[in-house]
XYZ file of C-alpha atoms in Angstrom:
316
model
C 73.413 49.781 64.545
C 75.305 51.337 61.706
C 75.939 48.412 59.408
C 71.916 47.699 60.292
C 70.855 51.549 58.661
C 73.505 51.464 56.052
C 75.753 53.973 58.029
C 79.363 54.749 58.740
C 80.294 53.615 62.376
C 82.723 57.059 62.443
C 79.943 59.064 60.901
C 77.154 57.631 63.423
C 79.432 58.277 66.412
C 79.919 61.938 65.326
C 76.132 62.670 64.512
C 75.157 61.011 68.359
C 78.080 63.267 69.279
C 76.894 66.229 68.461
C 73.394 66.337 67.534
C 71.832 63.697 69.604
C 73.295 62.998 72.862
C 73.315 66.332 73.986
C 77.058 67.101 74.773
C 77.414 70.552 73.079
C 74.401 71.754 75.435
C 75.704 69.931 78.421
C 75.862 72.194 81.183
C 79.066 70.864 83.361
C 80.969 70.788 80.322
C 83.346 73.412 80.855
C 84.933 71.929 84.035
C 84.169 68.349 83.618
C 87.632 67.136 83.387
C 88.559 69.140 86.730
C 84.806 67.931 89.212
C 81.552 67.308 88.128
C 78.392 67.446 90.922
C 75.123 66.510 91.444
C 73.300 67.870 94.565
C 70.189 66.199 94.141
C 71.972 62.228 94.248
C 72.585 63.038 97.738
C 71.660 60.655 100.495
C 72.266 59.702 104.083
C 74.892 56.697 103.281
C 77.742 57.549 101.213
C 80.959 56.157 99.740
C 84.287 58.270 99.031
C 87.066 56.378 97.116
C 89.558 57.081 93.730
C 89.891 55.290 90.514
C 92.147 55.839 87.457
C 90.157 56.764 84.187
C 92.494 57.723 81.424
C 96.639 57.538 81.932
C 96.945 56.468 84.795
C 95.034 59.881 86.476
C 93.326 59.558 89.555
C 90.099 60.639 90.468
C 87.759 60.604 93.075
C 84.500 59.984 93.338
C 81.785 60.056 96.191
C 78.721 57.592 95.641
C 75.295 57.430 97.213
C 74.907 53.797 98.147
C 70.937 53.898 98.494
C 71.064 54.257 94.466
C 73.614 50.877 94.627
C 75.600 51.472 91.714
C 72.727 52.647 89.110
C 71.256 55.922 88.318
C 70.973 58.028 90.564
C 74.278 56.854 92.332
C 77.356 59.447 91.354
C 77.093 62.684 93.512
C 80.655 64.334 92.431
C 83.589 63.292 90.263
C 86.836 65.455 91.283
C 90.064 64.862 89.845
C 92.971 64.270 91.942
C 93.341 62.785 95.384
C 94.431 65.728 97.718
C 91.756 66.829 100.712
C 91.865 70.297 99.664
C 90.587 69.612 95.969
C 88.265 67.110 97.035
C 86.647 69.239 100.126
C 86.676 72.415 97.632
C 84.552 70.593 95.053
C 82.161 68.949 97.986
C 81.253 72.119 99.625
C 80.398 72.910 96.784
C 76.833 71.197 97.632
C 74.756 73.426 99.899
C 75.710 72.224 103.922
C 71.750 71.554 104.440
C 72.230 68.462 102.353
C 75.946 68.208 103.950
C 74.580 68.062 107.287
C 71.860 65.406 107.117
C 74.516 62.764 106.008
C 74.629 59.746 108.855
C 77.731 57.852 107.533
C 80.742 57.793 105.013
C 82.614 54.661 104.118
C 86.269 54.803 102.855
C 89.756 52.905 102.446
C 92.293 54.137 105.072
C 93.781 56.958 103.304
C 94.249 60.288 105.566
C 93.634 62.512 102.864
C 89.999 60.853 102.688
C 89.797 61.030 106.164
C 90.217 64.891 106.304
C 88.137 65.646 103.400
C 84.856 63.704 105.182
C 85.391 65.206 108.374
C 85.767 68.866 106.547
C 82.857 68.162 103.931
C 80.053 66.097 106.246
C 80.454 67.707 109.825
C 77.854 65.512 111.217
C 78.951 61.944 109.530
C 80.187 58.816 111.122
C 83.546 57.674 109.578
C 84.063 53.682 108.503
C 86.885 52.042 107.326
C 86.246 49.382 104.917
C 86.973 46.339 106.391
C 87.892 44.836 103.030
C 90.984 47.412 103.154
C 92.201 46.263 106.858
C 91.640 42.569 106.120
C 93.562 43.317 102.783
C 96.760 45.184 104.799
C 97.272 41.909 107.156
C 97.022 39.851 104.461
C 100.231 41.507 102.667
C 101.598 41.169 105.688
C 101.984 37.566 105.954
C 102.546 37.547 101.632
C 105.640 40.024 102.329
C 106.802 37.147 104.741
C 106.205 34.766 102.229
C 108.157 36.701 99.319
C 111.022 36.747 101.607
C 111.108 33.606 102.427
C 110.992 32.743 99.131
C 113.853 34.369 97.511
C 115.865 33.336 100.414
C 114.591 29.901 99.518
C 116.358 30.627 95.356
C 119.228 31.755 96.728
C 120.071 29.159 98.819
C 118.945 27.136 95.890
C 121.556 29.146 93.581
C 124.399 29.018 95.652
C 123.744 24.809 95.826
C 123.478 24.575 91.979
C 126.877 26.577 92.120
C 128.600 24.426 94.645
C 127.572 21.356 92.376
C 128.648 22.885 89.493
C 132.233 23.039 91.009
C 132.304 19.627 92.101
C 130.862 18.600 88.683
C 127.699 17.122 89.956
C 124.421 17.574 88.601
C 122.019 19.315 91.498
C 118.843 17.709 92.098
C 116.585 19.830 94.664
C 114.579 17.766 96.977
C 111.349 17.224 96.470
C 108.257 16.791 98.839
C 105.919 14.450 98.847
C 103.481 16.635 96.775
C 105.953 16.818 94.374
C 106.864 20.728 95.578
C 110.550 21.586 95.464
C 110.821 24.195 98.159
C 110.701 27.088 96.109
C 107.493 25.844 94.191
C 106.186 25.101 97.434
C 106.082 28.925 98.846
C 105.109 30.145 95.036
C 102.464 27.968 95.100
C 101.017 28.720 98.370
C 100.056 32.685 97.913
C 96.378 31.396 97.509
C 96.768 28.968 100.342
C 97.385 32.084 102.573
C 94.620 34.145 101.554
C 91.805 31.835 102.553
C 90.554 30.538 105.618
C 91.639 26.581 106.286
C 87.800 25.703 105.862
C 87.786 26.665 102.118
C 90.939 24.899 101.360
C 90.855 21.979 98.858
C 92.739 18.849 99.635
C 95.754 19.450 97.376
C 95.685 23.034 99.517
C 95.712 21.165 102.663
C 98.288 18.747 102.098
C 100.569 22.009 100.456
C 99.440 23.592 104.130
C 100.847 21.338 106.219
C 103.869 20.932 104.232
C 104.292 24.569 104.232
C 104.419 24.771 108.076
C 106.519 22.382 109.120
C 109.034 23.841 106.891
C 108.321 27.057 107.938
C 106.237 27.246 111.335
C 107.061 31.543 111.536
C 104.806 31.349 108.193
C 102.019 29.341 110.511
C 102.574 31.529 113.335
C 101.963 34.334 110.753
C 98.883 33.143 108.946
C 97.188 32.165 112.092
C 97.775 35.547 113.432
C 96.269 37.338 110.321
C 93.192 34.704 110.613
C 92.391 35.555 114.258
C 92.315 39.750 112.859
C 89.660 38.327 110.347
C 87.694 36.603 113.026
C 87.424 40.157 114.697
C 84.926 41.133 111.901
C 82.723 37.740 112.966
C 81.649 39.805 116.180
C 78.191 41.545 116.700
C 79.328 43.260 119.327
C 81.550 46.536 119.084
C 82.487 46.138 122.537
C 84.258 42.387 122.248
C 85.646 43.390 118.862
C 86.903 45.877 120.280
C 88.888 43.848 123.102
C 89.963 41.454 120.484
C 91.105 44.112 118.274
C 93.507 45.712 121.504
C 94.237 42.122 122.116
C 95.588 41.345 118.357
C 97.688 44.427 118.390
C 99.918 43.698 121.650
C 99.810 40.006 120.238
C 101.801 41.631 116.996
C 104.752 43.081 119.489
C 104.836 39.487 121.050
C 105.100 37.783 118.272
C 108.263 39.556 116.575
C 106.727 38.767 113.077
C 108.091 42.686 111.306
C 106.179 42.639 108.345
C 103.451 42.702 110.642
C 104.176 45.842 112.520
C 103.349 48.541 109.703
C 99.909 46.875 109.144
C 99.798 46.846 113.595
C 100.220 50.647 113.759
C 97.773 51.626 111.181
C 95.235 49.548 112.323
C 95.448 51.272 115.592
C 95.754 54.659 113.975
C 92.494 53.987 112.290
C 90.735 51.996 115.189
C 88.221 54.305 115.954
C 86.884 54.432 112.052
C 87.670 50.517 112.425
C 85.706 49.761 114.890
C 82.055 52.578 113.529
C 81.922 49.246 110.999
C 79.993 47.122 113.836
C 77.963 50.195 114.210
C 75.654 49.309 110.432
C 78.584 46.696 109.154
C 78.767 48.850 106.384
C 81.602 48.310 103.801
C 82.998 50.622 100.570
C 81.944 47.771 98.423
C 79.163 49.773 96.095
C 82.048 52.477 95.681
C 84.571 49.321 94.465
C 81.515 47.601 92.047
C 80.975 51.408 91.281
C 84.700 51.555 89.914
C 84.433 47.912 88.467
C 81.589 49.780 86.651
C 83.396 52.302 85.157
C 86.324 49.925 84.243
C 84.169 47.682 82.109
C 82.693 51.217 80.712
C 86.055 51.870 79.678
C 86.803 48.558 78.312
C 84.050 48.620 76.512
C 84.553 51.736 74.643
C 88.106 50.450 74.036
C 89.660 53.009 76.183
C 88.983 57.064 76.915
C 89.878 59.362 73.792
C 87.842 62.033 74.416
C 87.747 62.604 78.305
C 84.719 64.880 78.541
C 82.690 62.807 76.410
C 83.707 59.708 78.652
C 82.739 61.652 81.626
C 79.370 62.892 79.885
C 78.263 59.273 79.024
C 79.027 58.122 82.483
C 76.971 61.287 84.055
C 74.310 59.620 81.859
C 74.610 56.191 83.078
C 75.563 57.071 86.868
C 74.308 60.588 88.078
């Protein structure tokens, strides 16, 4: 636009800076770097989650998901991640608006927890199910690391013992051409999707994978039948299967499995409010994709409250 008019880039920035866009006047300006709110965005269906902006500094930000990710959508910005700051900047918003909100989607932090219960008295709580899914998931991946670097040392220690015998150590190699190394590198994708969407390459890895290493299969079957929880329509049988899946983890004596176990049945009440609307925290996650490619686009954030003024513009 600059080059088109004849104008300095630098000096066009600076002018829309301060004489056009309105910053100087802006009314939030003060404490924009600490919260920023908007009453009037508020809705009945709302997202709570935290994204870094500038440095690697959290903050949070509830969403309206009616407005799905455009105008209208950002209802406060708060920096920081602690239940206190968050439910000091919320209140904030008079409790007549507070009180008419149905349901609030988040990850399974407590601190987000305690900060929707404290700020929306009358609000149902969901866990995204993107979040659970996404904790099994490590699960059997932390499995998969380990077996892995057990997998180079034992390779290590044979390249050693040849070494001292002055032979030249070939490791075997499968009949996809996968040492057995490559072969649990190469299957972190494998893992992560369901056996229908595999390719044929993916299959043939598969099966190779679990013969070698049927605790992996136990593993990855276990973290399938968790997914197939979310298939039900009925809160009722998921939640039998989801009881069911938990004493399954104890029987199966898989550890990396445990840690994801217990917080799923910390959080199984929140867990389960998702077969109420199947709602997920996915307009709060394309919300924070948003204000990545904002970011990117802009070729970072030098000026924080300007950042945070153009994104009012765009988002509140």
């Amino acid at each position: 636009m600059g080059s088109y008019y004849g104008v300095k880039a630098d000096k066009l920035r600076r002018h829309y800076k301060k004489d056009i866009s309105g910053f100087n006047n802006w009314d939030q300006k003060d404490h924009s770097e600490e919260y920023l709110y908007f009453s009037v965005n508020m809705g009945e269906y709302l997202s709570l989650d935290e994204t870094s902006l500038s440095q690697g500094e959290l903050y949070t930000y509830l969403t309206n998901k009616e407005s799905k990710g455009k105008k209208g959508s950002l209802i406060a910005s708060i920096k920081g991640t602690k239940a206190k700051e968050i439910t000091k900047i919320i209140t904030k918003i008079p409790l007549a608006k507070r009180i008419k909100v149905k349901e609030v989607t988040i990850d399974m932090a407590r601190n987000m927890e305690a900060a929707v219960k404290a700020c929306f008295p009358n609000a149902q709580i969901v866990t995204d199910r993107f979040h659970v899914v996404k904790l099994v998931l490590d699960s059997v991946q932390h499995l998969r690391v380990k077996l892995r670097w057990k997998a180079i040392d034992q390779e290590n220690e044979a390249i050693k013992e040849a070494k001292s015998n002055g032979k030249r150590f070939k490791p075997k190699e499968f009949e996809n051409g996968d040492t057995l190394k490559q072969l649990l590198a190469r299957s972190r994708y494998i893992l992560a999707k369901k056996e229908k969407n595999w390719t044929e390459n993916q299959k043939q890895r598969a099966i190779i994978l679990f013969q070698e290493f049927p605790e992996l299969k136990k593993a990855y079957e276990h973290c399938m039948q968790l997914r197939n929880v979310y298939e039900n329509t009925s809160k009722v049988r998921a939640e039998i299967q989801l009881n069911k899946w938990i004493e399954k983890t104890t029987e199966l004596k898989i550890e990396q499995f445990y840690t994801a176990a217990n917080s799923i049945n910390y959080n199984k009440v929140n867990i389960l409010n998702f077969f109420n609307n199947r709602s997920t925290n996915a307009s709060a996650e394309s919300f924070n994709s948003k204000i990545k490619l904002f970011r990117a686009n802009l070729r970072g954030v030098s000026d924080l409250k300007f950042f945070l003024f153009r994104l009012t513009k765009l988002f509140a």
